[in-house]
XYZ file of C-alpha atoms in Angstrom:
539
model
C -146.357 13.437 -185.726
C -144.074 13.987 -182.676
C -146.216 16.946 -181.382
C -148.257 14.616 -179.273
C -145.304 12.591 -177.741
C -143.473 15.902 -176.917
C -145.778 17.394 -174.253
C -144.632 17.359 -170.624
C -146.475 14.835 -168.457
C -148.436 16.477 -165.643
C -148.277 15.661 -161.958
C -151.451 13.577 -162.037
C -150.169 11.171 -164.695
C -147.113 10.390 -162.611
C -149.315 9.722 -159.583
C -151.170 7.195 -161.719
C -147.935 5.471 -162.640
C -146.930 5.272 -158.979
C -150.314 3.686 -158.222
C -149.709 1.074 -160.905
C -146.169 0.481 -159.664
C -147.487 -0.078 -156.152
C -150.042 -2.598 -157.387
C -147.331 -4.431 -159.354
C -145.187 -4.704 -156.218
C -148.124 -6.128 -154.247
C -148.793 -8.627 -157.023
C -145.160 -9.769 -156.967
C -145.261 -10.198 -153.167
C -148.454 -12.209 -153.375
C -146.955 -14.401 -156.085
C -143.891 -15.112 -153.919
C -146.070 -16.078 -150.935
C -148.169 -18.378 -153.091
C -145.079 -20.128 -154.460
C -143.438 -20.640 -151.075
C -144.491 -23.135 -148.407
C -142.542 -23.461 -145.127
C -139.633 -21.664 -146.734
C -139.509 -24.117 -149.637
C -139.960 -22.778 -153.114
C -142.582 -24.604 -155.110
C -142.903 -24.815 -158.872
C -144.910 -21.780 -159.920
C -148.051 -22.391 -161.852
C -148.708 -20.446 -165.004
C -150.294 -17.130 -163.969
C -153.796 -16.500 -165.172
C -154.412 -13.310 -167.071
C -156.965 -11.223 -165.240
C -159.846 -9.907 -167.304
C -160.663 -6.226 -167.185
C -163.891 -5.437 -165.406
C -165.309 -2.418 -167.216
C -168.609 -2.454 -165.355
C -169.414 1.133 -164.460
C -166.443 2.500 -166.444
C -167.618 2.169 -170.041
C -169.165 5.646 -170.186
C -166.148 7.066 -168.335
C -163.816 5.588 -170.943
C -165.974 7.010 -173.739
C -165.821 10.460 -172.131
C -162.024 10.272 -171.763
C -161.680 9.165 -175.399
C -163.840 12.117 -176.473
C -161.819 14.633 -174.444
C -158.447 13.303 -175.618
C -159.660 13.137 -179.249
C -160.719 16.777 -179.100
C -157.344 17.605 -177.588
C -155.628 16.177 -180.681
C -157.838 18.036 -183.178
C -156.283 21.532 -182.948
C -152.825 19.898 -183.009
C -153.624 18.228 -186.323
C -155.225 21.429 -187.552
C -152.028 23.382 -186.822
C -150.061 20.839 -188.890
C -152.539 21.353 -191.723
C -151.978 25.111 -191.456
C -148.175 24.639 -191.518
C -148.440 22.546 -194.699
C -150.782 25.092 -196.303
C -148.436 27.970 -195.461
C -145.510 26.321 -197.224
C -147.690 25.259 -200.165
C -148.734 28.887 -200.650
C -145.165 30.202 -200.531
C -144.410 30.919 -196.846
C -140.718 30.994 -195.931
C -138.980 28.888 -193.289
C -138.819 32.070 -191.204
C -142.626 32.280 -191.316
C -142.745 28.630 -190.231
C -140.361 29.488 -187.397
C -142.801 32.130 -186.172
C -145.712 29.688 -186.438
C -143.763 26.938 -184.616
C -143.847 29.111 -181.488
C -147.571 28.355 -181.260
C -146.979 24.864 -179.838
C -144.663 25.994 -177.014
C -147.363 25.984 -174.259
C -147.216 22.165 -174.087
C -143.511 22.466 -173.262
C -144.078 25.170 -170.658
C -147.232 24.021 -168.869
C -145.243 23.069 -165.776
C -145.288 26.816 -165.029
C -149.048 26.825 -164.368
C -149.986 23.132 -163.942
C -149.716 23.265 -160.105
C -152.337 26.033 -160.019
C -154.771 23.949 -162.080
C -154.276 21.057 -159.658
C -154.652 23.130 -156.499
C -157.215 25.857 -157.279
C -160.846 24.883 -157.819
C -164.417 25.396 -156.641
C -165.250 22.415 -154.442
C -168.961 22.660 -155.219
C -168.275 22.224 -158.955
C -165.416 19.745 -158.669
C -161.641 19.726 -158.817
C -161.451 19.041 -162.570
C -164.820 20.275 -163.838
C -163.984 23.736 -162.456
C -161.409 24.027 -165.234
C -162.690 21.697 -167.954
C -166.107 23.287 -168.526
C -164.797 26.836 -169.216
C -161.768 25.506 -171.126
C -163.948 23.442 -173.494
C -166.233 26.439 -174.064
C -163.273 28.752 -174.722
C -161.666 26.385 -177.255
C -165.032 25.893 -178.974
C -165.542 29.655 -179.154
C -162.011 30.231 -180.441
C -162.482 27.650 -183.212
C -165.866 29.141 -184.152
C -164.335 32.594 -184.606
C -161.300 31.101 -186.352
C -163.423 29.132 -188.847
C -164.444 32.270 -190.735
C -160.973 33.813 -190.768
C -158.482 30.949 -191.029
C -158.237 30.734 -194.814
C -157.645 34.478 -195.091
C -155.039 34.372 -192.327
C -153.179 31.554 -194.117
C -153.319 33.446 -197.406
C -152.002 36.674 -195.869
C -149.386 34.847 -193.815
C -147.993 33.122 -196.899
C -148.184 36.019 -199.340
C -146.987 38.843 -197.146
C -144.771 36.980 -194.709
C -146.842 37.824 -191.658
C -147.479 34.618 -189.692
C -147.729 36.428 -186.340
C -151.576 36.560 -186.221
C -151.723 32.819 -186.935
C -149.025 32.086 -184.347
C -150.735 34.146 -181.638
C -154.127 32.579 -182.378
C -152.844 29.004 -182.197
C -150.625 29.847 -179.211
C -153.787 30.833 -177.334
C -155.533 27.613 -178.385
C -152.504 25.511 -177.416
C -152.415 27.265 -174.030
C -156.035 26.247 -173.430
C -155.327 22.691 -174.607
C -152.257 22.339 -172.399
C -154.347 23.453 -169.428
C -157.077 21.002 -170.444
C -154.485 18.212 -170.631
C -153.524 18.790 -166.996
C -157.162 18.696 -165.885
C -158.146 15.628 -167.958
C -155.103 13.613 -166.885
C -155.869 14.388 -163.260
C -159.563 13.547 -163.601
C -158.809 10.211 -165.286
C -157.170 9.000 -162.064
C -160.330 9.461 -160.011
C -162.904 8.908 -162.762
C -161.912 5.293 -163.462
C -162.016 2.473 -160.933
C -158.639 1.861 -159.319
C -158.132 -1.445 -161.145
C -158.815 0.271 -164.515
C -156.753 3.411 -163.985
C -154.069 2.070 -166.343
C -156.534 2.537 -169.217
C -156.164 6.314 -168.836
C -152.870 6.337 -170.761
C -154.441 4.145 -173.457
C -157.317 6.600 -173.830
C -154.753 9.406 -174.040
C -152.689 7.743 -176.785
C -155.676 6.487 -178.822
C -157.704 9.696 -178.480
C -154.946 12.166 -179.330
C -153.704 10.007 -182.215
C -157.203 9.730 -183.687
C -157.895 13.450 -183.218
C -154.612 14.405 -184.865
C -155.187 11.936 -187.718
C -158.766 13.125 -188.313
C -157.875 16.823 -188.453
C -154.637 16.404 -190.424
C -154.647 13.421 -192.780
C -158.442 13.118 -192.692
C -159.065 16.739 -193.624
C -156.396 16.875 -196.339
C -157.793 13.752 -198.030
C -161.431 14.899 -197.781
C -160.542 18.402 -198.932
C -158.567 17.098 -201.934
C -161.657 15.164 -203.045
C -163.956 18.144 -202.565
C -165.949 16.709 -199.668
C -165.328 19.567 -197.229
C -163.832 23.025 -196.935
C -161.646 24.348 -194.128
C -164.324 26.698 -192.750
C -166.951 23.982 -192.378
C -164.422 21.512 -190.982
C -163.266 23.883 -188.223
C -166.868 24.831 -187.427
C -167.765 21.142 -187.005
C -165.048 20.657 -184.385
C -166.093 23.892 -182.692
C -169.553 22.370 -182.221
C -167.965 19.181 -180.851
C -166.127 21.203 -178.188
C -169.370 22.880 -177.146
C -171.107 19.486 -176.905
C -168.223 18.036 -174.907
C -168.580 20.825 -172.332
C -172.175 19.667 -171.866
C -170.965 16.083 -171.366
C -168.464 17.282 -168.746
C -171.199 19.324 -167.032
C -173.480 16.265 -166.795
C -170.703 14.039 -165.419
C -170.277 14.289 -161.656
C -166.943 13.938 -159.900
C -166.411 11.417 -157.122
C -165.750 13.803 -154.256
C -164.614 10.932 -152.048
C -161.643 10.252 -154.344
C -160.403 13.799 -154.794
C -156.595 13.916 -154.803
C -154.491 15.286 -152.003
C -152.700 18.116 -153.775
C -149.369 19.496 -152.672
C -149.528 23.282 -152.287
C -148.592 25.481 -155.231
C -145.657 27.064 -153.406
C -144.414 23.669 -152.261
C -144.499 22.307 -155.821
C -142.446 25.209 -157.154
C -140.031 24.864 -154.233
C -139.543 21.183 -155.066
C -138.793 22.039 -158.696
C -136.053 24.475 -157.689
C -134.548 21.876 -155.336
C -134.539 19.236 -158.099
C -132.759 21.609 -160.492
C -130.037 22.182 -157.889
C -128.974 18.517 -158.056
C -125.677 18.009 -159.947
C -126.991 14.972 -161.828
C -130.105 16.823 -162.983
C -127.981 19.722 -164.230
C -125.805 17.283 -166.222
C -128.909 15.583 -167.605
C -130.322 18.990 -168.566
C -127.267 19.642 -170.755
C -127.899 16.333 -172.543
C -131.625 16.977 -173.008
C -131.190 20.525 -174.291
C -128.595 19.561 -176.918
C -129.550 16.072 -178.119
C -131.886 17.320 -180.877
C -129.337 19.610 -182.569
C -128.047 16.911 -184.945
C -131.500 15.817 -186.102
C -133.548 19.003 -186.210
C -132.483 20.205 -189.705
C -133.744 17.029 -191.377
C -136.758 16.407 -189.166
C -137.968 20.033 -189.151
C -137.220 21.065 -192.735
C -137.492 18.064 -195.072
C -141.267 17.777 -195.395
C -141.512 21.564 -195.746
C -138.828 21.494 -198.436
C -140.732 18.767 -200.331
C -143.925 20.830 -200.121
C -142.032 23.869 -201.392
C -140.907 21.828 -204.403
C -144.439 20.754 -205.269
C -144.974 17.439 -203.489
C -148.747 17.320 -202.782
C -149.595 17.719 -199.097
C -152.084 14.840 -199.380
C -149.193 12.555 -200.377
C -147.145 13.464 -197.297
C -150.214 13.228 -195.051
C -150.927 9.744 -196.420
C -147.332 8.672 -195.788
C -147.610 9.895 -192.203
C -150.777 7.808 -191.854
C -149.019 4.697 -193.218
C -146.272 4.861 -190.588
C -148.720 5.534 -187.719
C -148.954 1.793 -186.796
C -145.154 1.689 -186.587
C -145.190 4.607 -184.148
C -147.687 2.717 -181.993
C -145.780 -0.588 -182.053
C -142.228 0.696 -181.617
C -142.491 1.361 -177.861
C -143.492 -2.290 -177.364
C -140.843 -3.584 -179.762
C -138.094 -1.504 -178.155
C -139.043 -2.473 -174.587
C -136.399 -5.210 -174.416
C -133.677 -2.573 -175.029
C -135.128 0.279 -172.976
C -136.456 -1.604 -169.934
C -133.035 -2.607 -168.595
C -130.857 -1.052 -165.925
C -129.284 1.455 -168.352
C -131.966 2.725 -170.768
C -129.805 5.653 -171.893
C -127.440 3.169 -173.534
C -129.939 2.750 -176.381
C -129.739 6.509 -177.031
C -125.960 6.369 -177.413
C -126.058 3.191 -179.507
C -128.564 4.596 -182.024
C -127.465 8.234 -182.058
C -125.152 8.105 -185.082
C -127.541 5.795 -186.958
C -130.300 8.366 -186.509
C -127.915 11.014 -187.849
C -127.302 8.851 -190.948
C -131.070 8.458 -191.412
C -131.388 12.253 -191.261
C -128.736 12.642 -193.973
C -130.790 10.280 -196.145
C -133.464 13.018 -196.233
C -131.208 14.922 -198.648
C -131.372 11.948 -201.020
C -135.177 12.054 -200.859
C -135.260 15.736 -201.877
C -132.788 15.149 -204.746
C -134.828 12.136 -205.889
C -137.926 14.338 -206.149
C -136.123 16.850 -208.368
C -134.991 13.962 -210.594
C -138.566 12.642 -210.813
C -139.809 16.099 -211.815
C -137.028 16.463 -214.387
C -137.879 13.069 -215.868
C -141.592 13.886 -215.985
C -140.949 17.298 -217.547
C -138.669 15.836 -220.200
C -141.508 13.748 -221.605
C -143.422 16.707 -223.016
C -144.103 20.417 -222.926
C -147.245 20.176 -220.755
C -147.014 21.478 -217.160
C -145.677 18.960 -214.670
C -148.377 16.847 -213.028
C -147.272 16.846 -209.372
C -149.931 14.324 -208.324
C -148.748 11.887 -210.973
C -145.089 12.508 -210.168
C -145.660 11.772 -206.464
C -147.135 8.375 -207.375
C -143.759 7.297 -208.797
C -143.071 3.916 -207.162
C -139.364 4.574 -206.606
C -139.957 7.955 -204.993
C -142.851 6.707 -202.849
C -140.747 3.784 -201.615
C -137.834 6.105 -200.856
C -140.025 8.468 -198.803
C -141.651 5.592 -196.944
C -138.295 3.975 -196.138
C -136.861 7.258 -194.841
C -139.926 8.002 -192.711
C -140.015 4.484 -191.241
C -136.331 4.381 -190.271
C -136.290 7.938 -188.968
C -139.497 7.489 -186.977
C -138.395 4.139 -185.524
C -135.045 5.497 -184.300
C -136.683 8.627 -182.927
C -139.275 6.570 -181.016
C -136.666 4.181 -179.592
C -134.634 7.106 -178.262
C -137.732 8.782 -176.856
C -138.765 5.613 -175.004
C -135.208 5.173 -173.701
C -135.174 8.695 -172.296
C -138.637 8.283 -170.726
C -137.563 4.969 -169.150
C -134.528 6.684 -167.636
C -136.748 9.429 -166.231
C -138.933 6.816 -164.544
C -135.869 5.025 -163.169
C -134.225 8.030 -161.503
C -137.225 10.101 -160.402
C -137.632 10.514 -156.664
C -140.898 8.687 -155.892
C -141.672 10.961 -152.948
C -142.068 13.890 -155.370
C -142.444 11.858 -158.571
C -144.928 14.228 -160.226
C -142.767 17.326 -159.901
C -139.594 15.428 -160.792
C -140.982 13.757 -163.920
C -142.724 16.887 -165.175
C -139.537 18.909 -164.807
C -137.437 16.350 -166.725
C -140.078 16.142 -169.465
C -140.117 19.926 -169.718
C -136.349 20.015 -170.243
C -136.603 17.337 -172.951
C -139.453 19.119 -174.744
C -137.698 22.472 -174.557
C -134.605 20.970 -176.178
C -136.727 19.773 -179.092
C -138.681 23.024 -179.532
C -135.604 25.277 -179.224
C -133.742 23.262 -181.879
C -136.748 23.228 -184.234
C -137.465 26.957 -183.972
C -133.774 27.922 -184.231
C -133.213 25.798 -187.346
C -136.238 27.280 -189.125
C -135.105 30.842 -188.437
C -131.401 30.219 -189.110
C -131.786 28.384 -192.433
C -134.196 31.073 -193.608
C -131.676 33.772 -192.598
C -128.607 32.294 -194.346
C -130.304 30.928 -197.484
C -130.640 32.904 -200.692
C -134.262 33.532 -201.692
C -135.399 33.658 -205.306
C -138.700 34.285 -207.043
C -140.179 31.230 -208.783
C -143.262 31.085 -211.011
C -143.659 34.812 -211.789
C -145.520 35.684 -214.996
C -143.491 35.916 -218.186
C -144.037 39.672 -218.320
C -142.282 39.920 -214.953
C -139.352 37.661 -215.756
C -136.936 40.296 -214.457
C -138.191 39.644 -210.900
C -135.817 37.050 -209.490
C -134.754 38.214 -206.014
C -136.844 37.738 -202.876
C -134.530 38.953 -200.128
C -136.446 42.028 -198.932
C -140.115 42.499 -198.129
C -140.488 44.794 -201.150
C -139.002 42.177 -203.498
C -141.238 39.507 -201.946
C -144.353 41.637 -202.463
C -143.380 42.230 -206.119
C -142.865 38.493 -206.643
C -146.241 37.629 -205.101
C -147.984 40.364 -207.119
C -146.530 38.819 -210.295
C -147.993 35.410 -209.365
C -144.735 33.924 -208.080
C -143.505 32.400 -204.832
C -140.292 32.932 -202.887
C -138.244 29.732 -202.636
C -135.097 29.163 -200.623
C -131.927 27.990 -202.308
C -131.398 24.274 -201.581
C -127.671 24.550 -200.867
C -127.861 25.377 -197.156
C -130.600 22.809 -196.572
C -128.465 20.019 -198.038
C -125.386 21.234 -196.167
C -127.052 21.167 -192.739
C -128.826 17.866 -193.382
C -125.726 16.095 -194.716
C -123.784 17.268 -191.664
C -126.188 15.376 -189.369
C -124.031 12.213 -189.017
C -120.915 14.277 -188.232
C -122.793 16.409 -185.680
C -124.306 13.263 -184.132
C -120.855 11.648 -183.855
C -119.400 14.818 -182.307
C -122.245 14.863 -179.777
C -121.594 11.222 -178.831
C -117.865 11.911 -178.339
C -118.709 14.995 -176.243
C -121.456 13.472 -174.110
C -120.541 9.744 -173.906
C -118.754 9.940 -170.550
C -121.500 12.109 -169.076
C -124.210 9.677 -170.226
C -122.259 6.693 -168.885
C -121.668 8.423 -165.553
C -125.336 9.295 -165.156
C -126.384 5.749 -166.103
C -124.076 4.298 -163.440
C -124.968 6.833 -160.742
C -126.661 5.334 -157.673
C -130.245 6.405 -157.109
C -129.225 8.238 -153.932
C -127.515 10.871 -156.098
C -130.861 11.650 -157.738
C -132.719 12.067 -154.447
C -133.375 15.200 -152.450
C -132.077 15.160 -148.896
C -134.695 14.546 -146.228
C -134.207 18.039 -144.854
C -134.835 19.679 -148.244
C -138.272 18.198 -148.831
C -141.489 18.202 -146.956
C -142.810 15.029 -145.311
C -146.229 14.055 -146.542
């Protein structure tokens, strides 16, 4: 669920925020003038809420919603694949390989300036990229539709997730490039007074696309309404149709953005990284996920490995979706102040405790299975076991608390980015800080998956009675024998529980280590975050 909130924001989105900030300043000035007569302050009247004028923008909003929804579809599909891999016996190491597929969203700063600056004027600044990108994603999904089930099966059985990872890495690369182009087009597509709706279209579209291709597919598939091949082919057709919609939509050439040169953008990024405060902040961003990654990366996979139905976990993720949407608004009173990083420090240990609670959830599931198995000799009904009220409540409580604390910290960090970014190069500055934050998350996630798989003992579970002597799963040969006998390789739970239960201690150690640095950065004057006049270009 955090894949969407973890992508770096492109230059165009930051330009939009500066536009909104400028309009807010003008509104405040106008309000002051209206409330002041001959230097005397008058009692302000209650401001009237302005109504949105969507005349001429309704079709534009529909097109943005379509493009952002399609952007979320392959993200949800990759989560479906990750769940299916674990369900079919893939190891955490295989998941580590597959997790590399989503890295392009954390690295798109490397090529985003080229997408902004290079285009065919006759076609349009954004359509130059969007039309071929939509066609390429549609073609990739069409080819993938006939091979995906076999790739999942082979990846799980034989421990070879590389073909899946490379395929989805390519799709994510195309989507990350599309994200840059769509965000930039939204600024000029909508009327200036409606440009703030671009971020709403982004959030609503990506959330719906992710939900439809993850929770939606798992529920429909469990009830026999659709198969993976047909589902992927449907979305392939939608990408092809969207390219036609983009082709028919003309760009407003009079509102094309003034783009800083590619070389200048890269030069600015290097200058920003040379600032002492940015280097200190980078150390915080690259290490802050270490305490939480074991629980947040492994727990749902561990539950799947132990037989929890993937439809149950997908449904739980759907239940907490409204909380994820509301938390940024609820947490605004804590994160909108002068020191938004304070909320990160204040909730850090609590989030570590919530992560440790994940161990309780896994133990509770084993107890539920033991209780269900003790009632008879019939095979355990995993669907029935997952409907246990106590277990369902425990999972929901853990997800809600963990998600709420994660969202509050994310909003606090984003608010700090907005506060310290140099407005004269806001796009480059914000994108660079977001990239550092996203890299910290992805590095921790991938490392944990590989490391826990490396140190944990693997054993064969579910092999036929005639092959009861097959118990080990450490080598590829032993894994192949286990799979051939109808079994699956499961990791020993000991290391999982150890790393997860250490989360509060690691979180506390991080707070002790980084508290003074966070406090110093929070109190630093804005001048210390700015580039010197001589080191940046006037424009």
